[in-house]
Short mmCIF file of C-alpha atoms in Angstrom, two decimals:
data_model
loop_
_atom_site.label_atom_id
_atom_site.label_comp_id
_atom_site.label_asym_id
_atom_site.label_seq_id
_atom_site.Cartn_x
_atom_site.Cartn_y
_atom_site.Cartn_z
CA MET A 1 89.74 135.38 -7.51
CA ILE A 2 86.94 132.89 -8.25
CA CYS A 3 86.72 131.01 -11.54
CA THR A 4 83.29 131.92 -12.87
CA SER A 5 83.12 128.65 -14.78
CA CYS A 6 83.73 126.08 -12.04
CA GLY A 7 83.32 128.30 -8.96
CA ILE A 8 86.65 127.26 -7.45
CA GLN A 9 89.13 129.83 -6.17
CA ILE A 10 92.05 130.51 -8.51
CA VAL A 11 95.13 130.27 -6.34
CA GLU A 12 97.83 132.91 -6.42
CA SER A 13 100.60 132.37 -8.98
CA SER A 14 98.08 130.65 -11.29
CA THR A 15 97.22 131.82 -14.79
CA ILE A 16 93.90 133.55 -15.35
CA TYR A 17 91.92 133.73 -18.59
CA LYS A 18 89.53 136.65 -19.28
CA CYS A 19 86.58 136.45 -21.65
CA ARG A 20 86.45 139.18 -24.31
CA GLN A 21 82.66 139.10 -24.58
CA CYS A 22 81.87 139.00 -20.84
CA VAL A 23 82.78 141.70 -18.34
CA ASN A 24 83.15 139.51 -15.24
CA HIS A 25 83.99 136.08 -16.71
CA PHE A 26 87.38 134.92 -15.40
CA VAL A 27 88.41 131.32 -16.01
CA CYS A 28 91.08 129.06 -14.54
CA LYS A 29 93.40 127.07 -16.80
CA ALA A 30 91.52 123.80 -16.24
CA CYS A 31 88.22 125.31 -17.40
CA THR A 32 89.62 126.58 -20.71
CA LYS A 33 89.20 123.03 -22.02
CA LYS A 34 85.46 123.04 -21.39
CA GLU A 35 83.30 123.14 -24.50
CA HIS A 36 81.56 126.46 -23.74
CA ASN A 37 84.92 128.15 -23.03
CA ARG A 38 86.80 127.02 -26.13
CA PRO A 39 87.92 129.69 -28.64
CA SER A 40 85.73 128.08 -31.29
CA SER A 41 82.65 128.80 -29.24
CA SER A 42 80.40 131.57 -30.50
CA HIS A 43 79.92 132.87 -26.95
CA HIS A 44 83.37 133.06 -25.35
CA THR A 45 86.83 134.08 -26.51
CA LEU A 46 89.43 133.80 -23.76
CA ASP A 47 92.58 135.90 -23.42
CA LYS A 48 95.44 134.82 -21.19
CA MET A 49 96.07 137.34 -18.42
CA ARG A 50 99.10 137.86 -16.26
CA THR A 51 99.55 135.90 -13.03
CA LEU A 52 97.33 136.83 -10.10
CA ILE A 53 99.37 138.70 -7.48
CA ASN A 54 98.71 140.27 -4.11
CA SER A 55 99.31 143.80 -5.37
CA THR A 56 95.71 144.01 -6.53
CA THR A 57 94.60 144.48 -2.95
CA SER A 58 96.61 147.65 -2.35
CA ALA A 59 94.33 149.88 -4.42
CA HIS A 60 91.27 148.83 -2.46
CA SER A 61 92.82 148.18 0.93
CA SER A 62 89.80 149.65 2.71
CA LEU A 63 87.61 146.86 1.38
CA THR A 64 86.98 143.69 3.37
CA MET A 65 85.41 140.34 2.69
CA GLU A 66 81.83 139.62 3.74
CA GLY A 67 81.18 140.39 7.40
CA LYS A 68 80.77 138.11 10.38
CA SER A 69 77.15 137.29 9.68
CA ALA A 70 78.04 136.20 6.16
CA GLU A 71 81.19 134.38 7.20
CA VAL A 72 79.17 131.79 9.05
CA LYS A 73 77.31 130.93 5.89
CA THR A 74 80.02 131.34 3.27
CA ASP A 75 82.29 128.55 2.13
CA PRO A 76 85.91 129.48 3.05
CA GLN A 77 87.09 127.87 -0.18
CA ALA A 78 85.11 130.44 -2.12
CA ARG A 79 87.11 133.37 -0.76
CA SER A 80 89.09 135.54 -3.13
CA THR A 81 90.90 138.85 -3.29
CA SER A 82 88.52 140.06 -5.99
CA ILE A 83 86.83 143.39 -5.35
CA PHE A 84 83.59 141.82 -6.60
CA ALA A 85 83.57 139.54 -3.52
CA THR A 86 83.84 142.31 -0.92
CA LYS A 87 80.89 143.17 1.29
CA GLU A 88 81.42 146.85 0.46
CA TYR A 89 80.96 146.22 -3.28
CA LEU A 90 77.85 144.14 -2.60
CA THR A 91 76.12 146.38 -0.04
CA MET A 92 77.53 149.95 -0.17
CA PHE A 93 78.02 152.69 -2.75
CA LEU A 94 81.55 152.93 -4.15
CA SER A 95 83.41 155.94 -5.47
CA TYR A 96 87.08 156.73 -6.11
CA CYS A 97 89.60 159.48 -5.54
CA ASP A 98 90.01 161.56 -8.69
CA HIS A 99 93.65 162.18 -7.78
CA CYS A 100 95.15 158.85 -6.64
CA LEU A 101 92.32 156.63 -8.03
CA LYS A 102 91.92 154.80 -4.72
CA VAL A 103 88.56 153.03 -4.48
CA LEU A 104 86.46 154.70 -1.76
CA VAL A 105 83.54 153.26 0.18
CA CYS A 106 80.74 155.79 0.68
CA GLY A 107 79.74 155.69 4.30
CA LYS A 108 83.08 154.29 5.43
CA ASP A 109 85.82 156.44 3.93
CA ILE A 110 86.09 160.22 4.34
CA ILE A 111 85.40 161.86 0.97
CA PHE A 112 85.87 165.53 0.05
CA ASN A 113 84.11 167.20 -2.88
CA CYS A 114 85.31 170.26 -4.76
CA ASP A 115 82.84 173.11 -4.24
CA GLN A 116 83.58 174.69 -7.64
CA CYS A 117 84.10 171.79 -10.08
CA PRO A 118 80.85 170.92 -11.89
CA ASN A 119 81.73 167.27 -12.50
CA ASN A 120 81.70 166.14 -8.85
CA PHE A 121 85.48 166.08 -8.43
CA CYS A 122 86.15 164.17 -5.19
CA ILE A 123 89.29 163.15 -3.34
CA CYS A 124 90.27 160.98 -0.41
CA ASN A 125 91.46 162.23 2.96
CA GLN A 126 95.11 161.46 2.12
CA CYS A 127 95.08 163.62 -1.03
CA LEU A 128 93.40 166.66 0.52
CA SER A 129 96.72 168.25 1.55
CA LEU A 130 98.01 167.93 -2.03
CA MET A 131 95.20 169.93 -3.61
CA PRO A 132 96.73 173.45 -3.21
CA ASN A 133 99.46 172.35 -5.67
CA GLN A 134 97.54 169.75 -7.69
CA HIS A 135 94.22 171.56 -8.15
CA PRO A 136 93.21 175.19 -8.86
CA SER A 137 94.22 177.08 -5.71
CA MET A 138 91.01 179.12 -5.67
CA HIS A 139 88.91 175.96 -5.33
CA THR A 140 87.72 174.82 -1.93
CA PHE A 141 86.78 171.39 -0.66
CA SER A 142 84.11 170.25 1.77
CA LYS A 143 83.04 166.91 3.15
CA GLY A 144 80.42 165.13 1.13
CA THR A 145 77.16 163.62 2.31
CA SER A 146 77.32 162.24 5.84
CA PRO A 147 78.38 158.57 6.10
CA SER A 148 75.21 157.60 7.96
CA GLU A 149 73.01 159.07 5.21
CA LEU A 150 74.98 157.27 2.49
CA LEU A 151 74.70 153.97 4.35
CA GLN A 152 70.97 154.54 4.80
CA ARG A 153 70.50 155.29 1.10
CA ALA A 154 72.15 152.01 0.16
CA HIS A 155 70.13 150.15 2.79
CA ASP A 156 66.81 151.63 1.61
CA LEU A 157 67.16 150.33 -1.95
CA GLU A 158 64.51 147.69 -2.64
CA HIS A 159 65.01 144.27 -4.25
CA PHE A 160 62.20 144.38 -6.79
CA ASP A 161 60.31 141.16 -7.56
CA VAL A 162 62.04 139.32 -4.70
CA ILE A 163 60.20 137.74 -1.75
CA CYS A 164 61.75 136.71 1.54
CA ASP A 165 60.93 133.00 1.88
CA ARG A 166 60.42 133.29 5.63
CA CYS A 167 58.58 136.54 6.43
CA ARG A 168 57.13 136.83 2.88
CA ARG A 169 58.10 140.48 2.55
CA HIS A 170 57.89 141.56 -1.09
CA ASN A 171 60.40 144.03 -2.55
CA PHE A 172 62.25 144.10 0.76
CA ASN A 173 65.19 146.42 1.37
CA GLY A 174 68.52 145.81 3.11
CA ILE A 175 70.84 142.88 2.40
CA ARG A 176 69.47 140.05 0.26
CA HIS A 177 70.82 136.60 1.09
CA HIS A 178 70.47 134.03 -1.71
CA CYS A 179 70.80 130.28 -1.09
CA GLU A 180 73.53 128.71 -3.20
CA GLN A 181 72.25 125.13 -2.87
CA CYS A 182 68.50 125.26 -3.45
CA GLN A 183 67.45 124.50 -7.02
CA SER A 184 64.65 127.05 -6.92
CA ASN A 185 65.19 130.64 -5.85
CA TYR A 186 65.39 130.87 -2.08
CA ASP A 187 66.03 134.29 -0.57
CA LEU A 188 66.07 135.66 2.96
CA CYS A 189 66.09 139.26 4.11
CA GLU A 190 68.64 140.49 6.63
CA LYS A 191 66.16 140.06 9.48
CA CYS A 192 65.53 136.39 8.71
CA ILE A 193 68.98 135.15 7.66
CA ASP A 194 69.96 133.77 11.08
CA THR A 195 66.57 132.27 11.95
CA ILE A 196 65.97 129.54 9.36
CA HIS A 197 67.59 127.40 6.64
CA LYS A 198 70.91 127.23 8.48
CA HIS A 199 72.00 123.99 6.81
CA HIS A 200 72.70 125.72 3.48
CA THR A 201 75.24 128.36 2.48
CA PHE A 202 74.17 131.82 1.32
CA LYS A 203 75.73 134.56 -0.76
CA ILE A 204 74.91 138.26 -0.77
CA MET A 205 73.05 139.38 -3.88
CA PRO A 206 73.50 143.13 -4.46
CA ASN A 207 70.63 145.43 -5.25
CA SER A 208 70.42 145.96 -9.03
CA PHE A 209 70.75 149.76 -8.82
CA LEU A 210 73.65 149.54 -6.37
CA HIS A 211 75.34 146.90 -8.52
CA ALA A 212 75.03 149.09 -11.62
CA HIS A 213 76.31 152.16 -9.78
CA ASN A 214 79.40 150.40 -8.42
CA ASN A 215 80.23 148.84 -11.78
CA SER A 216 79.88 152.26 -13.41
CA MET A 217 82.22 153.85 -10.84
CA LEU A 218 84.83 151.11 -11.29
CA ALA A 219 84.56 151.43 -15.07
CA LYS A 220 85.03 155.21 -14.96
CA ARG A 221 88.02 154.69 -12.68
CA THR A 222 89.52 152.30 -15.25
CA LEU A 223 89.10 154.91 -18.00
CA ASP A 224 90.65 157.60 -15.78
CA ALA A 225 93.61 155.31 -15.08
CA ILE A 226 94.11 154.82 -18.80
CA ALA A 227 93.89 158.58 -19.46
CA LYS A 228 96.41 159.43 -16.73
CA ASN A 229 99.08 156.84 -17.52
CA THR A 230 100.82 156.58 -20.87
CA ASP A 231 101.77 152.98 -20.07
CA THR A 232 98.11 152.00 -20.14
CA GLN A 233 97.30 153.24 -23.64
CA ASN A 234 97.61 149.69 -24.96
CA LEU A 235 94.13 148.42 -25.76
CA THR A 236 94.93 145.08 -24.13
CA TRP A 237 95.93 146.65 -20.79
CA ARG A 238 93.74 145.48 -17.93
CA ASP A 239 92.92 147.25 -14.72
CA PRO A 240 94.54 145.19 -11.91
CA ILE A 241 91.48 145.58 -9.67
CA THR A 242 88.67 144.65 -12.07
CA GLY A 243 90.52 142.97 -14.92
CA TRP A 244 88.73 145.25 -17.40
CA THR A 245 90.20 146.68 -20.57
CA LYS A 246 89.18 150.07 -22.00
CA SER A 247 86.57 148.34 -24.14
CA ASP A 248 85.25 146.42 -21.13
CA ALA A 249 84.92 149.64 -19.12
CA GLU A 250 83.09 151.48 -21.91
CA ASN A 251 80.66 148.58 -22.34
CA MET A 252 80.14 148.38 -18.59
CA ILE A 253 79.20 152.07 -18.36
CA GLN A 254 76.57 151.61 -21.06
CA GLN A 255 75.24 148.46 -19.43
CA ALA A 256 75.15 150.07 -15.98
CA GLN A 257 73.22 153.06 -17.34
CA LYS A 258 70.56 150.75 -18.78
CA GLU A 259 70.29 148.85 -15.49
CA GLN A 260 69.92 152.06 -13.49
CA GLU A 261 67.29 153.40 -15.88
CA ALA A 262 65.39 150.10 -15.63
CA TYR A 263 65.43 150.31 -11.83
CA ILE A 264 64.22 153.93 -11.84
CA THR A 265 61.44 153.06 -14.32
CA GLN A 266 60.30 150.17 -12.15
CA LEU A 267 60.39 152.40 -9.07
CA GLN A 268 58.26 155.00 -10.85
CA ASN A 269 55.78 152.35 -11.99
CA ILE A 270 55.41 151.04 -8.45
CA SER A 271 54.96 154.57 -7.10
CA GLU A 272 52.31 155.34 -9.70
CA HIS A 273 50.56 152.06 -8.95
CA GLU A 274 50.58 152.74 -5.22
CA LEU A 275 49.35 156.28 -5.87
CA GLY A 276 46.56 154.88 -8.02
CA ASP A 277 45.64 152.38 -5.31
CA ALA A 278 45.63 155.17 -2.73
CA LYS A 279 43.39 157.28 -4.97
CA LYS A 280 41.02 154.34 -5.49
CA ALA A 281 40.98 153.68 -1.76
CA GLN A 282 40.19 157.34 -1.12
CA GLU A 283 37.38 157.29 -3.71
CA THR A 284 36.00 154.09 -2.15
CA GLN A 285 36.14 155.71 1.28
CA HIS A 286 34.28 158.74 -0.04
CA GLU A 287 31.68 156.47 -1.64
CA LEU A 288 31.21 154.56 1.60
CA HIS A 289 30.93 157.82 3.47
CA ARG A 290 28.31 159.11 1.00
CA PHE A 291 26.42 155.82 1.19
CA THR A 292 26.51 155.96 4.99
CA MET A 293 25.35 159.58 5.05
CA ASP A 294 22.53 158.82 2.58
CA GLY A 295 21.45 155.94 4.79
CA LEU A 296 21.49 158.14 7.86
CA ASN A 297 19.46 160.80 6.06
CA VAL A 298 16.84 158.20 5.08
CA GLN A 299 16.66 156.92 8.63
CA LEU A 300 16.41 160.46 9.96
CA SER A 301 13.61 161.22 7.49
CA LEU A 302 11.70 158.11 8.56
CA LEU A 303 12.24 159.00 12.18
CA ASN A 304 10.89 162.52 11.59
CA ASP A 305 7.84 161.03 9.86
CA LYS A 306 7.20 158.79 12.82
CA VAL A 307 7.56 161.68 15.20
CA LEU A 308 5.24 163.80 13.05
CA TYR A 309 2.43 161.21 13.05
CA LEU A 310 2.75 160.01 16.62
CA PRO A 311 -0.66 160.10 18.30
CA ARG A 312 -1.06 162.84 20.82
CA ARG A 313 -2.46 162.26 24.24
#
């Protein structure tokens, strides 16, 4: 796990401190002494968490760190076992099994949906054989949306108000690579990442809609874990994958909903703007066509006049 105050990896067996006000603010012991992290601060109140252990990786064993293309440009010291650092979290849609609560990667893991449940009850491949005894026997399950389509949906999401600093594409889709060393914003699309600016390190910046969706899924999973286990009813219990409490998860769902609504609104505004531009372009084309036809009619009229008054031999 990375300390979000100093950016240095928190080694295993070290103590972690979680901010009550922030959802993803985890601090190492050394950074608790910093002014903006002190309990007296009006912005942060830190709670001591249990020691970081390897068991947190078991519930999301299908997740991996950033891929080969990112490995070349990522500082090895910045690696962590946090789910928030995985390439799947940053670039793909996440879900979870409603039975075992395993985090699932849409487009990578096989997911089955109940054909009768109205609330999109889904399970992993391992739990499918348990459903005759753990789910209404009359219910049937079928595979969800094809992996290729889910991967394409995530890939097609646009990064609004972002420009690739090489090809100058605006609102580009695909993976956004953000330079960690440039003072001003410097971003490259997935097509340009290996062609320029190789002397700096980059990190993957998730699409805002994808980021909100994945946080919402992880938050709902946390609430389901609390509902299923009596040992987790304590308000201070934290999900071992995200570090979120019940309050954190509830706040995250609300925040994610606002972020998704903002993305959809911006998408609608862009679509309406493009539609308006297309309509204006069509009207301009019609006007040019009318102007051209009027000009041709005038020329034809003049030509007819000339023909009419041509002297006869």
